[in-house]
XYZ file of C-alpha atoms in Angstrom:
107
model
C 82.999 109.434 73.364
C 82.579 109.502 77.117
C 83.689 112.469 79.173
C 84.572 111.581 82.748
C 84.800 114.295 85.369
C 86.846 112.629 88.056
C 90.025 113.466 89.880
C 91.260 110.277 91.483
C 93.527 107.769 89.812
C 91.453 104.698 90.727
C 88.306 106.036 89.058
C 90.221 107.337 86.060
C 91.896 104.004 85.432
C 88.705 101.930 85.846
C 86.699 104.157 83.502
C 89.507 104.420 80.934
C 90.053 100.655 80.964
C 86.324 100.028 80.447
C 86.436 102.382 77.472
C 89.427 100.589 75.946
C 87.726 97.203 76.304
C 84.585 98.564 74.670
C 86.472 100.419 71.935
C 85.143 103.772 73.128
C 87.248 106.877 73.662
C 87.194 108.258 77.184
C 88.209 111.809 77.880
C 89.125 112.675 81.464
C 88.469 116.240 82.536
C 89.477 118.024 85.667
C 86.530 119.377 87.615
C 87.959 122.835 86.886
C 87.684 122.323 83.121
C 84.128 121.153 82.558
C 82.916 121.752 79.028
C 79.767 121.020 77.084
C 81.293 119.232 74.102
C 79.800 115.790 74.705
C 76.452 114.107 75.263
C 77.524 111.441 77.777
C 79.239 112.236 81.059
C 80.442 110.219 84.016
C 80.799 112.261 87.183
C 82.170 111.492 90.629
C 79.421 113.022 92.755
C 81.322 112.794 96.038
C 83.340 115.937 95.510
C 81.736 119.345 95.974
C 82.022 119.951 92.232
C 80.159 116.777 91.300
C 76.579 117.793 91.864
C 77.151 121.352 90.633
C 78.858 120.061 87.462
C 75.903 117.768 86.796
C 73.466 120.657 87.237
C 75.515 122.952 85.004
C 75.667 120.388 82.210
C 71.962 119.478 82.482
C 70.901 123.129 82.463
C 72.971 123.847 79.347
C 72.339 120.514 77.598
C 69.092 118.957 78.842
C 69.558 115.973 76.515
C 72.966 115.039 77.904
C 73.124 111.729 79.744
C 74.925 111.983 83.056
C 75.802 108.940 85.122
C 77.742 109.162 88.330
C 78.722 107.500 91.536
C 78.799 108.317 95.235
C 79.680 106.529 98.489
C 76.742 104.629 99.953
C 77.116 106.558 103.210
C 76.075 109.757 101.424
C 72.739 108.455 100.205
C 71.265 111.967 100.019
C 73.384 112.638 96.928
C 71.256 110.203 94.922
C 68.066 112.209 95.458
C 69.837 115.451 94.685
C 71.236 114.383 91.307
C 68.221 112.349 90.261
C 66.079 115.455 90.841
C 67.968 117.182 88.020
C 67.653 114.211 85.653
C 70.931 112.407 86.284
C 71.609 108.784 87.161
C 73.339 107.850 90.409
C 74.926 104.612 91.563
C 76.796 103.800 94.725
C 80.513 103.344 94.130
C 80.165 99.563 94.365
C 77.245 99.453 91.912
C 78.960 101.783 89.468
C 82.294 99.990 89.323
C 80.564 96.601 89.039
C 78.737 97.937 85.939
C 81.294 100.399 84.565
C 81.887 98.481 81.329
C 78.148 98.368 80.543
C 77.727 102.018 81.510
C 80.508 103.061 79.132
C 79.048 100.893 76.350
C 75.674 102.613 76.839
C 77.290 105.872 75.702
C 77.050 104.766 72.075
C 73.365 103.848 72.144
């Protein structure tokens, strides 16, 4: 299963559709309801909760894989999340690879 912490309809639909095509369940969580039930997370880093959610999950579950996306104009986000062991893609890179990223959750 993939847990996606996103709050916009575009991202939700793209991630959910990628999961359906790959036969993988995707659970969408509100940024207010982050939990530690999974080992693979997709996070929208653009929102103020994004980086803090990634840090919270990594601190509690160091083995969790966290992949997220951010607008290319906020390049500093990449360094911030990679410093805590997460993976960061620009929005364009992420959505071009979303199906492969979701499939990687089962490896």
